[in-house]
Amino acid sequence: MSTAAAPLSVHRTDLLARLGATPVFDLVVVGGGATGLGVALDAAARGFKVALLEAMDFAKGTSSRATKLVHGGVRYLAQGNISLVREALHERTTLLNNAPHIAQPLAFVMPSYKMLDTPFYGIGLKMYDALAGKAGLGSTQFLSAGATRRLLPTVQDKGLKGGVKYWDGQFDDARLAIALARTAAAKGALLVNYCPVMELIQEEGRVAGVVCKDAESGQRYTVRARCVVNATGPWVDHLRQQDAEMMGKPVKPMVAPSQGVHLVVDRDFLPSDHALLVPKTADGRVLFAVPWLGKVILGTTDTPRHDLAREPRPFDEELKFILSEAGKYLSRAPTMADVRSMWAGLRPLVKPQDDDGENTKGISREHTVLTSKSGMVTVTGGKWTTYRAMAEDVLDACFDAQRLPHKPGGVTVKLPLVGTPASGRAQHSMHMAQGMHSYGSEAEFVATLPGADVWLANGLSEAMVRFAARYEYARTVEDVLARRSRLLFLDARLAAKLAPRVAEILQEELGSDTALTAFLVLAQQYAGEKVA
């Protein structure tokens, strides 16, 4: 008989009952991406009474569409932003230590095709090592052409002069988000997805809470709070404008959305445990080819957008750019026929007030925290790697605004997330396809659920679908196949094939609409097919 402890269950009726029965929360966080989840965890770990409300699913937006890298920011070093790089390098190590089953070190190789590239980039990366100090993951190495070929077997051989190897990290962004949510819940936080905030509550010129709506039943809840945090990523200006209108003074938008696109191809395009990095493509951008969960991710772009689509589509020119640039550095050039999945995500780049938002490549990824006259705290910008430090800055703003009593920080520096193995080390590589190992210390418990020996596909069992519904807040087919499993991001056509059976299991578990039809349409988009 298994001795695995049962995780905290997340029955939606219980969550909503608790939401309606709590007279006042210390903190209400609006937005369930990396930043909002980080704030909720930090606040709950300090002993505050916390509620987090997410309009869709946790990490549905930007936070599930990253390049899957935990990094200090090599290109920010080139921009001279030393403080941002130093902070990110420190946070990189903290994240890898707190969630080793879903965040691990990764070696990168930068091939050189000009004689001066190796020393030029190598010296810069040695500075990167120096900034990391004791938080370093490994030393930068100068490589010969032969050593570069051995580490990247399918690198373009013509003109290869050598290369540089350095270290950063990689992770499963959506599963990290779920781990943050579940760890926050274990600390007492109340988290509800599919519960959009409809309006702010203002009393005597101060934000005193929110009105939200259960998207499944339509029921509204008035949620009072001592402090409200707007952590809605690219969408922060919506609440900011509402807050400003209530105060009778409009505000300028602070976000200049930028779109990043990624393509996924089979591992035979780069059969290596090392990632390939091109520091400067034809238009000055960075190109990655990253081994991840049995596939290879190619990306990314940086294209201004003027809308805030929930499911942004890659532009044709972005797809052509990635495939064209990848073809210059791989011995076999990938084509659209080789693409297993594609996705676009919006970056919430902070826009200077005198900037028109067009040149998003030049805008810093540093985060910004603002407190309005009504006391609402807004946070945007930043990146996954620094989510924990961003959360501490947000709580400092809540203290400074005297919305919450001060409580000492640093409580999440050495706080293992749900699933962290007792040894503190993972027994698998992030390069491997998903499987039971992806659950870390919870794998033994997942194996006790019905359907543990019934595999829908490699890396996805019926038990995993049930686990997602019972313990990971999954409500729809998309929640399971896009973010609890990453199949939609890895092979969209296979995800569509499995969707009907996943819907049946969810119907058994939840008894509610599983949004199968909507998922099948979405899978067509990720597969690059024309959607009717």
Short mmCIF file of C-alpha atoms in Angstrom, two decimals:
data_model
loop_
_atom_site.label_atom_id
_atom_site.label_comp_id
_atom_site.label_asym_id
_atom_site.label_seq_id
_atom_site.Cartn_x
_atom_site.Cartn_y
_atom_site.Cartn_z
CA MET A 1 0.00 0.00 0.00
CA SER A 2 1.24 3.52 -0.88
CA THR A 3 2.34 5.81 1.93
CA ALA A 4 2.12 8.93 -0.25
CA ALA A 5 0.26 11.76 1.47
CA ALA A 6 -2.84 13.10 -0.24
CA PRO A 7 -2.45 16.64 -1.65
CA LEU A 8 -4.80 19.48 -0.77
CA SER A 9 -8.01 19.04 -2.77
CA VAL A 10 -9.53 22.01 -4.60
CA HIS A 11 -13.30 21.48 -4.85
CA ARG A 12 -14.65 24.57 -6.56
CA THR A 13 -17.83 24.73 -4.48
CA ASP A 14 -15.69 24.86 -1.33
CA LEU A 15 -13.47 27.59 -2.77
CA LEU A 16 -16.43 29.77 -3.75
CA ALA A 17 -18.16 29.21 -0.42
CA ARG A 18 -15.04 30.39 1.34
CA LEU A 19 -14.83 33.41 -0.97
CA GLY A 20 -18.38 34.43 -0.09
CA ALA A 21 -18.04 33.75 3.62
CA THR A 22 -14.88 35.76 4.35
CA PRO A 23 -15.80 39.25 5.63
CA VAL A 24 -12.50 40.86 4.65
CA PHE A 25 -9.15 39.71 3.29
CA ASP A 26 -5.87 41.40 4.03
CA LEU A 27 -4.94 41.19 0.36
CA VAL A 28 -6.80 40.53 -2.88
CA VAL A 29 -4.56 39.81 -5.85
CA VAL A 30 -6.10 40.23 -9.30
CA GLY A 31 -4.30 38.08 -11.87
CA GLY A 32 -3.05 34.50 -11.71
CA GLY A 33 0.13 34.64 -13.75
CA ALA A 34 3.70 34.44 -12.47
CA THR A 35 3.58 37.82 -10.71
CA GLY A 36 0.19 37.48 -9.04
CA LEU A 37 0.89 33.93 -7.90
CA GLY A 38 4.23 35.02 -6.49
CA VAL A 39 2.56 37.82 -4.54
CA ALA A 40 -0.12 35.48 -3.19
CA LEU A 41 2.47 32.95 -2.03
CA ASP A 42 4.71 35.52 -0.38
CA ALA A 43 1.81 37.23 1.41
CA ALA A 44 0.31 33.93 2.60
CA ALA A 45 3.73 32.73 3.78
CA ARG A 46 3.99 35.90 5.89
CA GLY A 47 0.67 35.13 7.54
CA PHE A 48 -1.69 37.46 5.64
CA LYS A 49 -5.22 36.40 4.68
CA VAL A 50 -5.03 36.29 0.87
CA ALA A 51 -7.41 35.78 -2.04
CA LEU A 52 -6.28 35.56 -5.66
CA LEU A 53 -8.78 35.90 -8.51
CA GLU A 54 -7.97 34.93 -12.09
CA ALA A 55 -10.29 35.65 -15.02
CA MET A 56 -9.23 32.57 -17.00
CA ASP A 57 -6.91 29.78 -15.90
CA PHE A 58 -3.69 30.25 -13.97
CA ALA A 59 -0.86 31.11 -16.41
CA LYS A 60 -3.32 31.16 -19.33
CA GLY A 61 -1.73 34.35 -20.67
CA THR A 62 1.91 35.33 -20.87
CA SER A 63 3.08 33.05 -18.08
CA SER A 64 2.61 29.79 -20.02
CA ARG A 65 4.20 31.10 -23.23
CA ALA A 66 7.78 31.85 -22.20
CA THR A 67 10.93 30.52 -23.88
CA LYS A 68 11.12 28.23 -20.81
CA LEU A 69 14.41 29.81 -19.68
CA VAL A 70 15.38 30.76 -16.13
CA HIS A 71 18.05 33.30 -16.93
CA GLY A 72 20.00 36.26 -15.70
CA GLY A 73 19.63 38.07 -18.99
CA VAL A 74 22.75 37.93 -21.15
CA ARG A 75 21.39 40.60 -23.49
CA TYR A 76 20.62 42.90 -20.55
CA LEU A 77 24.30 42.65 -19.68
CA ALA A 78 25.06 43.92 -23.18
CA GLN A 79 22.69 46.84 -22.48
CA GLY A 80 24.71 47.66 -19.36
CA ASN A 81 21.85 46.86 -16.98
CA ILE A 82 24.10 45.33 -14.32
CA SER A 83 21.62 45.59 -11.43
CA LEU A 84 18.90 43.72 -13.33
CA VAL A 85 21.34 40.97 -14.33
CA ARG A 86 22.71 40.60 -10.80
CA GLU A 87 19.21 40.34 -9.30
CA ALA A 88 18.10 37.85 -11.95
CA LEU A 89 21.17 35.66 -11.45
CA HIS A 90 20.48 35.50 -7.72
CA GLU A 91 16.81 34.71 -8.28
CA ARG A 92 17.71 32.10 -10.91
CA THR A 93 19.52 30.03 -8.29
CA THR A 94 16.74 30.49 -5.74
CA LEU A 95 14.16 29.20 -8.23
CA LEU A 96 16.26 26.20 -9.25
CA ASN A 97 16.71 25.26 -5.59
CA ASN A 98 13.04 25.67 -4.67
CA ALA A 99 11.57 23.65 -7.57
CA PRO A 100 14.23 21.25 -8.92
CA HIS A 101 11.65 18.92 -10.46
CA ILE A 102 10.44 21.67 -12.82
CA ALA A 103 13.43 24.06 -13.00
CA GLN A 104 16.98 22.92 -13.74
CA PRO A 105 20.37 24.15 -15.02
CA LEU A 106 20.87 24.16 -18.79
CA ALA A 107 24.08 24.53 -20.78
CA PHE A 108 24.03 26.83 -23.83
CA VAL A 109 26.41 26.81 -26.78
CA MET A 110 26.95 29.92 -28.87
CA PRO A 111 28.55 28.83 -32.19
CA SER A 112 31.01 31.25 -33.81
CA TYR A 113 31.35 31.83 -37.54
CA LYS A 114 33.73 34.78 -37.28
CA MET A 115 37.19 34.55 -35.72
CA LEU A 116 36.53 37.32 -33.21
CA ASP A 117 33.10 36.07 -32.07
CA THR A 118 34.45 33.49 -29.62
CA PRO A 119 36.67 35.87 -27.62
CA PHE A 120 34.17 38.73 -27.89
CA TYR A 121 31.20 36.81 -26.52
CA GLY A 122 33.33 34.65 -24.27
CA ILE A 123 34.70 37.65 -22.39
CA GLY A 124 31.18 39.00 -21.92
CA LEU A 125 30.01 35.65 -20.58
CA LYS A 126 32.97 35.51 -18.19
CA MET A 127 31.59 38.79 -16.79
CA TYR A 128 28.23 37.02 -16.51
CA ASP A 129 29.95 34.31 -14.41
CA ALA A 130 31.59 36.95 -12.25
CA LEU A 131 28.27 38.67 -11.55
CA ALA A 132 26.74 35.32 -10.58
CA GLY A 133 29.51 34.61 -8.09
CA LYS A 134 28.53 31.79 -5.75
CA ALA A 135 25.16 31.61 -7.53
CA GLY A 136 26.89 30.45 -10.73
CA LEU A 137 25.82 27.18 -12.35
CA GLY A 138 29.04 26.44 -14.21
CA SER A 139 32.02 28.15 -15.80
CA THR A 140 32.02 29.63 -19.28
CA GLN A 141 34.24 27.66 -21.67
CA PHE A 142 35.83 28.60 -24.99
CA LEU A 143 35.23 25.83 -27.54
CA SER A 144 37.05 24.69 -30.65
CA ALA A 145 35.05 23.93 -33.79
CA GLY A 146 35.32 20.22 -33.03
CA ALA A 147 34.06 20.63 -29.45
CA THR A 148 31.19 22.76 -30.70
CA ARG A 149 30.18 20.02 -33.15
CA ARG A 150 30.27 17.39 -30.42
CA LEU A 151 27.94 19.41 -28.19
CA LEU A 152 25.67 20.48 -31.06
CA PRO A 153 25.73 17.53 -33.52
CA THR A 154 23.42 19.25 -36.03
CA VAL A 155 24.99 22.70 -35.95
CA GLN A 156 25.70 24.26 -39.36
CA ASP A 157 29.23 23.10 -40.12
CA LYS A 158 30.09 25.44 -42.96
CA GLY A 159 32.32 28.25 -41.70
CA LEU A 160 32.21 27.11 -38.08
CA LYS A 161 35.19 28.58 -36.19
CA GLY A 162 34.42 27.54 -32.61
CA GLY A 163 32.00 28.50 -29.88
CA VAL A 164 31.35 29.44 -26.28
CA LYS A 165 29.56 27.33 -23.67
CA TYR A 166 27.83 28.94 -20.69
CA TRP A 167 25.12 28.10 -18.17
CA ASP A 168 21.62 29.31 -17.40
CA GLY A 169 18.45 27.40 -16.53
CA GLN A 170 15.18 26.13 -17.97
CA PHE A 171 11.80 25.29 -16.52
CA ASP A 172 8.21 24.30 -17.18
CA ASP A 173 6.50 27.67 -16.86
CA ALA A 174 2.86 26.57 -16.60
CA ARG A 175 3.59 23.75 -14.16
CA LEU A 176 5.66 26.15 -12.06
CA ALA A 177 2.64 28.46 -11.96
CA ILE A 178 0.43 25.63 -10.72
CA ALA A 179 3.07 24.72 -8.13
CA LEU A 180 3.04 28.33 -6.90
CA ALA A 181 -0.76 28.30 -6.68
CA ARG A 182 -0.85 25.03 -4.76
CA THR A 183 1.97 26.08 -2.42
CA ALA A 184 0.13 29.34 -1.70
CA ALA A 185 -3.03 27.35 -0.98
CA ALA A 186 -1.08 25.13 1.41
CA LYS A 187 -0.08 28.33 3.23
CA GLY A 188 -3.72 29.35 3.57
CA ALA A 189 -4.33 31.47 0.46
CA LEU A 190 -7.63 31.17 -1.41
CA LEU A 191 -7.16 30.96 -5.17
CA VAL A 192 -10.01 30.86 -7.68
CA ASN A 193 -9.58 30.64 -11.44
CA TYR A 194 -12.33 31.44 -13.93
CA CYS A 195 -13.47 34.23 -11.62
CA PRO A 196 -12.96 37.59 -13.38
CA VAL A 197 -12.98 40.86 -11.45
CA MET A 198 -15.84 42.96 -12.79
CA GLU A 199 -15.29 46.18 -10.85
CA LEU A 200 -13.42 47.80 -8.01
CA ILE A 201 -15.08 48.82 -4.76
CA GLN A 202 -14.20 52.34 -3.65
CA GLU A 203 -15.14 53.83 -0.31
CA GLU A 204 -14.18 57.36 0.73
CA GLY A 205 -11.67 57.61 -2.10
CA ARG A 206 -9.93 54.32 -1.28
CA VAL A 207 -10.08 50.96 -3.05
CA ALA A 208 -11.74 48.63 -0.53
CA GLY A 209 -12.12 45.44 -2.54
CA VAL A 210 -13.54 44.04 -5.78
CA VAL A 211 -16.66 42.54 -7.27
CA CYS A 212 -15.94 39.29 -9.09
CA LYS A 213 -18.06 36.77 -10.99
CA ASP A 214 -17.86 32.99 -11.10
CA ALA A 215 -17.57 32.43 -14.87
CA GLU A 216 -19.26 29.04 -14.58
CA SER A 217 -22.40 29.97 -12.64
CA GLY A 218 -22.56 33.72 -13.22
CA GLN A 219 -22.86 34.39 -9.50
CA ARG A 220 -21.24 37.60 -8.27
CA TYR A 221 -19.23 38.00 -5.09
CA THR A 222 -18.30 41.15 -3.22
CA VAL A 223 -14.79 40.62 -1.87
CA ARG A 224 -13.52 43.21 0.58
CA ALA A 225 -9.81 43.70 1.22
CA ARG A 226 -7.43 46.01 3.02
CA CYS A 227 -5.25 46.11 -0.10
CA VAL A 228 -5.86 45.26 -3.77
CA VAL A 229 -2.98 44.32 -6.09
CA ASN A 230 -3.42 44.63 -9.84
CA ALA A 231 -1.13 41.94 -11.30
CA THR A 232 -2.83 41.33 -14.63
CA GLY A 233 0.28 41.54 -16.82
CA PRO A 234 -0.36 43.09 -20.25
CA TRP A 235 -3.92 43.89 -19.11
CA VAL A 236 -3.08 46.06 -16.06
CA ASP A 237 -4.27 49.25 -17.73
CA HIS A 238 -7.88 48.04 -17.68
CA LEU A 239 -8.10 48.18 -13.87
CA ARG A 240 -5.90 51.27 -13.73
CA GLN A 241 -8.32 53.13 -15.99
CA GLN A 242 -11.30 51.99 -13.93
CA ASP A 243 -9.58 53.11 -10.75
CA ALA A 244 -8.68 56.49 -12.28
CA GLU A 245 -12.21 57.11 -13.57
CA MET A 246 -13.59 56.52 -10.09
CA MET A 247 -11.12 59.13 -8.83
CA GLY A 248 -12.08 61.49 -11.66
CA LYS A 249 -8.64 61.62 -13.22
CA PRO A 250 -7.59 59.57 -16.28
CA VAL A 251 -4.17 57.91 -16.49
CA LYS A 252 -1.89 57.18 -19.41
CA PRO A 253 -1.46 53.54 -20.41
CA MET A 254 1.76 52.09 -18.96
CA VAL A 255 2.09 48.91 -21.06
CA ALA A 256 3.46 48.63 -24.59
CA PRO A 257 2.57 45.05 -25.56
CA SER A 258 5.15 43.05 -27.46
CA GLN A 259 4.55 39.67 -29.03
CA GLY A 260 6.97 36.76 -28.72
CA VAL A 261 6.49 33.73 -30.97
CA HIS A 262 7.86 30.21 -30.56
CA LEU A 263 7.82 27.13 -32.78
CA VAL A 264 8.29 23.52 -31.71
CA VAL A 265 10.01 20.87 -33.83
CA ASP A 266 11.14 17.31 -33.21
CA ARG A 267 14.30 16.62 -31.24
CA ASP A 268 16.18 15.27 -34.27
CA PHE A 269 16.70 18.88 -35.39
CA LEU A 270 18.91 19.32 -32.31
CA PRO A 271 19.62 15.94 -30.65
CA SER A 272 21.55 17.43 -27.74
CA ASP A 273 21.20 18.27 -24.07
CA HIS A 274 22.68 21.69 -24.87
CA ALA A 275 20.70 24.66 -26.13
CA LEU A 276 21.85 26.68 -29.14
CA LEU A 277 22.00 30.46 -28.82
CA VAL A 278 22.47 32.94 -31.65
CA PRO A 279 23.22 36.29 -29.97
CA LYS A 280 22.53 38.45 -32.99
CA THR A 281 20.29 37.46 -35.89
CA ALA A 282 19.76 39.36 -39.13
CA ASP A 283 17.64 42.00 -37.40
CA GLY A 284 19.57 42.12 -34.12
CA ARG A 285 17.36 39.79 -32.12
CA VAL A 286 18.40 36.69 -30.15
CA LEU A 287 17.50 33.22 -31.43
CA PHE A 288 17.24 30.13 -29.21
CA ALA A 289 16.93 26.44 -30.02
CA VAL A 290 16.14 24.82 -26.67
CA PRO A 291 15.68 21.10 -25.92
CA TRP A 292 12.53 20.80 -23.80
CA LEU A 293 10.28 17.90 -22.79
CA GLY A 294 11.34 15.71 -25.70
CA LYS A 295 11.07 18.42 -28.36
CA VAL A 296 13.00 21.54 -29.42
CA ILE A 297 11.70 25.10 -29.02
CA LEU A 298 12.73 27.69 -31.63
CA GLY A 299 12.25 31.38 -30.85
CA THR A 300 11.69 34.14 -30.17
CA THR A 301 10.40 37.28 -31.83
CA ASP A 302 9.78 40.74 -30.41
CA THR A 303 7.00 42.44 -32.35
CA PRO A 304 4.89 45.41 -31.19
CA ARG A 305 1.15 44.83 -30.91
CA HIS A 306 -1.67 47.29 -30.39
CA ASP A 307 -4.27 44.84 -29.17
CA LEU A 308 -4.46 42.57 -26.13
CA ALA A 309 -5.74 39.31 -27.61
CA ARG A 310 -6.12 36.43 -25.16
CA GLU A 311 -4.90 34.05 -27.88
CA PRO A 312 -2.61 36.12 -30.10
CA ARG A 313 -1.70 34.48 -33.40
CA PRO A 314 1.83 34.43 -34.79
CA PHE A 315 2.28 36.77 -37.74
CA ASP A 316 3.40 35.12 -40.98
CA GLU A 317 6.57 37.22 -41.03
CA GLU A 318 7.46 36.00 -37.51
CA LEU A 319 7.15 32.37 -38.56
CA LYS A 320 9.27 32.96 -41.65
CA PHE A 321 11.87 34.82 -39.59
CA ILE A 322 12.32 32.04 -37.04
CA LEU A 323 12.47 29.28 -39.65
CA SER A 324 14.86 31.26 -41.86
CA GLU A 325 17.24 32.13 -39.02
CA ALA A 326 17.15 28.60 -37.58
CA GLY A 327 18.03 27.27 -41.01
CA LYS A 328 21.25 29.31 -41.00
CA TYR A 329 22.53 27.57 -37.86
CA LEU A 330 21.16 24.02 -38.16
CA SER A 331 22.40 21.49 -40.70
CA ARG A 332 18.81 20.72 -41.68
CA ALA A 333 16.59 23.76 -42.09
CA PRO A 334 13.14 23.31 -40.50
CA THR A 335 10.06 24.15 -42.56
CA MET A 336 6.43 24.76 -41.66
CA ALA A 337 5.77 21.08 -42.33
CA ASP A 338 8.10 20.23 -39.45
CA VAL A 339 6.35 22.45 -36.90
CA ARG A 340 4.48 20.45 -34.24
CA SER A 341 3.08 23.47 -32.41
CA MET A 342 3.35 27.25 -32.45
CA TRP A 343 2.29 29.90 -30.00
CA ALA A 344 2.46 33.61 -29.33
CA GLY A 345 2.56 35.38 -25.98
CA LEU A 346 2.26 39.03 -25.00
CA ARG A 347 5.03 40.64 -22.97
CA PRO A 348 3.91 43.43 -20.62
CA LEU A 349 6.71 45.86 -21.40
CA VAL A 350 6.59 49.01 -19.31
CA LYS A 351 6.15 52.01 -21.56
CA PRO A 352 7.85 55.30 -20.70
CA GLN A 353 5.20 58.02 -20.61
CA ASP A 354 6.82 59.91 -23.48
CA ASP A 355 7.27 56.78 -25.63
CA ASP A 356 4.93 55.63 -28.40
CA GLY A 357 5.59 51.95 -27.71
CA GLU A 358 6.81 51.08 -31.18
CA ASN A 359 10.39 50.04 -30.42
CA THR A 360 9.72 47.30 -27.89
CA LYS A 361 13.17 45.74 -28.31
CA GLY A 362 14.59 48.80 -26.57
CA ILE A 363 12.27 48.74 -23.57
CA SER A 364 13.65 47.23 -20.39
CA ARG A 365 12.16 44.06 -18.92
CA GLU A 366 12.49 45.54 -15.43
CA HIS A 367 9.27 45.51 -13.47
CA THR A 368 7.41 48.55 -12.22
CA VAL A 369 5.28 48.88 -9.08
CA LEU A 370 2.90 51.84 -8.78
CA THR A 371 0.47 52.82 -6.03
CA SER A 372 -2.51 54.92 -7.09
CA LYS A 373 -4.06 57.69 -4.99
CA SER A 374 -6.82 55.27 -4.06
CA GLY A 375 -4.27 52.82 -2.67
CA MET A 376 -4.44 50.16 -5.41
CA VAL A 377 -1.00 48.66 -6.09
CA THR A 378 -0.21 47.82 -9.72
CA VAL A 379 2.74 45.70 -10.84
CA THR A 380 3.78 44.87 -14.39
CA GLY A 381 6.86 44.20 -16.50
CA GLY A 382 9.59 41.92 -15.27
CA LYS A 383 10.09 38.28 -16.20
CA TRP A 384 9.52 34.82 -14.80
CA THR A 385 13.01 34.51 -13.32
CA THR A 386 12.46 37.42 -10.93
CA TYR A 387 8.86 36.68 -9.92
CA ARG A 388 9.84 36.15 -6.26
CA ALA A 389 11.74 39.44 -5.96
CA MET A 390 8.86 41.22 -7.69
CA ALA A 391 6.48 39.84 -5.07
CA GLU A 392 8.61 41.25 -2.27
CA ASP A 393 8.62 44.67 -3.97
CA VAL A 394 4.82 44.56 -4.27
CA LEU A 395 4.37 43.80 -0.58
CA ASP A 396 6.80 46.59 0.28
CA ALA A 397 4.54 48.94 -1.70
CA CYS A 398 1.51 47.70 0.27
CA PHE A 399 3.37 48.47 3.50
CA ASP A 400 4.52 51.88 2.28
CA ALA A 401 0.93 52.78 1.40
CA GLN A 402 -0.07 51.71 4.92
CA ARG A 403 -2.60 49.27 3.55
CA LEU A 404 -1.02 46.34 5.40
CA PRO A 405 1.01 46.11 8.63
CA HIS A 406 4.66 45.42 7.96
CA LYS A 407 5.86 41.83 8.26
CA PRO A 408 9.48 40.81 7.55
CA GLY A 409 10.30 39.46 4.09
CA GLY A 410 12.63 36.75 2.87
CA VAL A 411 10.18 33.98 3.78
CA THR A 412 10.15 32.50 0.25
CA VAL A 413 13.93 32.43 -0.30
CA LYS A 414 14.16 28.85 0.93
CA LEU A 415 10.57 27.72 0.52
CA PRO A 416 10.32 24.48 -1.50
CA LEU A 417 7.34 24.41 -3.85
CA VAL A 418 4.82 21.59 -3.97
CA GLY A 419 6.39 18.49 -5.53
CA THR A 420 9.99 19.25 -4.58
CA PRO A 421 11.73 15.92 -3.87
CA ALA A 422 12.85 15.34 -0.29
CA SER A 423 16.44 15.10 -1.53
CA GLY A 424 16.15 18.58 -3.05
CA ARG A 425 17.30 17.15 -6.37
CA ALA A 426 15.41 15.96 -9.44
CA GLN A 427 15.93 12.46 -10.76
CA HIS A 428 15.23 13.39 -14.36
CA SER A 429 16.16 15.95 -16.98
CA MET A 430 13.92 18.64 -18.42
CA HIS A 431 15.01 17.38 -21.84
CA MET A 432 13.01 14.19 -21.27
CA ALA A 433 9.41 13.84 -22.38
CA GLN A 434 6.81 14.40 -19.68
CA GLY A 435 5.92 11.50 -17.43
CA MET A 436 5.38 10.50 -13.83
CA HIS A 437 8.75 12.02 -12.97
CA SER A 438 7.29 15.46 -13.78
CA TYR A 439 5.34 15.33 -10.50
CA GLY A 440 8.41 15.11 -8.30
CA SER A 441 7.54 13.91 -4.80
CA GLU A 442 3.85 13.58 -5.77
CA ALA A 443 4.47 10.93 -8.43
CA GLU A 444 3.79 8.13 -5.96
CA PHE A 445 0.40 9.60 -5.08
CA VAL A 446 -0.57 10.16 -8.75
CA ALA A 447 0.14 6.48 -9.33
CA THR A 448 -2.57 5.55 -6.80
CA LEU A 449 -5.38 7.23 -8.76
CA PRO A 450 -7.72 5.35 -11.13
CA GLY A 451 -6.24 4.98 -14.61
CA ALA A 452 -2.60 5.15 -13.55
CA ASP A 453 -1.82 2.28 -15.91
CA VAL A 454 -3.97 3.61 -18.77
CA TRP A 455 -1.82 5.81 -20.98
CA LEU A 456 -3.56 8.14 -23.42
CA ALA A 457 -0.18 8.96 -24.97
CA ASN A 458 3.45 8.94 -23.96
CA GLY A 459 3.60 11.04 -20.79
CA LEU A 460 -0.14 11.38 -20.14
CA SER A 461 -2.25 8.85 -18.22
CA GLU A 462 -5.88 8.90 -17.19
CA ALA A 463 -4.69 9.28 -13.58
CA MET A 464 -2.86 12.48 -14.49
CA VAL A 465 -6.08 13.95 -15.88
CA ARG A 466 -7.90 13.04 -12.66
CA PHE A 467 -5.08 14.53 -10.59
CA ALA A 468 -5.34 17.77 -12.59
CA ALA A 469 -9.07 18.00 -11.88
CA ARG A 470 -8.93 17.06 -8.20
CA TYR A 471 -5.77 18.82 -7.04
CA GLU A 472 -4.49 21.23 -9.74
CA TYR A 473 -7.54 23.48 -10.36
CA ALA A 474 -8.12 22.18 -13.92
CA ARG A 475 -11.63 22.92 -15.22
CA THR A 476 -11.41 22.40 -18.99
CA VAL A 477 -9.73 20.25 -21.62
CA GLU A 478 -7.44 23.17 -22.40
CA ASP A 479 -6.38 23.47 -18.76
CA VAL A 480 -5.26 19.84 -18.82
CA LEU A 481 -3.69 19.61 -22.27
CA ALA A 482 -2.13 23.09 -22.39
CA ARG A 483 -0.95 23.72 -18.84
CA ARG A 484 -1.14 20.62 -16.55
CA SER A 485 0.22 18.51 -19.38
CA ARG A 486 2.09 20.59 -21.99
CA LEU A 487 0.90 18.54 -24.95
CA LEU A 488 -0.78 21.42 -26.79
CA PHE A 489 2.55 23.27 -26.76
CA LEU A 490 4.49 20.18 -27.85
CA ASP A 491 2.26 18.50 -30.47
CA ALA A 492 -1.00 20.26 -31.18
CA ARG A 493 -2.41 17.59 -33.49
CA LEU A 494 -1.81 14.85 -30.95
CA ALA A 495 -3.43 17.01 -28.27
CA ALA A 496 -6.53 17.36 -30.47
CA LYS A 497 -6.64 13.60 -30.97
CA LEU A 498 -6.63 12.95 -27.21
CA ALA A 499 -9.02 15.76 -26.32
CA PRO A 500 -12.31 13.78 -26.51
CA ARG A 501 -11.12 11.16 -24.00
CA VAL A 502 -9.74 13.88 -21.71
CA ALA A 503 -13.16 15.58 -21.88
CA GLU A 504 -14.87 12.34 -20.85
CA ILE A 505 -12.63 11.95 -17.80
CA LEU A 506 -13.13 15.58 -16.78
CA GLN A 507 -16.89 15.15 -17.13
CA GLU A 508 -16.70 12.20 -14.72
CA GLU A 509 -14.62 14.23 -12.26
CA LEU A 510 -16.29 17.64 -12.47
CA GLY A 511 -19.70 17.16 -14.02
CA SER A 512 -19.37 20.51 -15.81
CA ASP A 513 -18.74 21.85 -19.31
CA THR A 514 -15.22 20.85 -20.37
CA ALA A 515 -15.10 23.21 -23.39
CA LEU A 516 -14.06 20.45 -25.81
CA THR A 517 -15.18 22.24 -28.97
CA ALA A 518 -13.30 25.42 -28.05
CA PHE A 519 -10.15 23.40 -27.42
CA LEU A 520 -10.31 21.66 -30.80
CA VAL A 521 -10.46 25.07 -32.49
CA LEU A 522 -7.51 26.28 -30.42
CA ALA A 523 -5.50 23.16 -31.29
CA GLN A 524 -5.97 23.97 -34.98
CA GLN A 525 -4.44 27.39 -34.36
CA TYR A 526 -1.45 25.91 -32.51
CA ALA A 527 -0.98 23.38 -35.32
CA GLY A 528 -0.82 26.23 -37.83
CA GLU A 529 -4.00 25.17 -39.57
CA LYS A 530 -6.57 27.59 -40.91
CA VAL A 531 -9.40 27.92 -38.40
CA ALA A 532 -12.86 27.97 -39.96
#
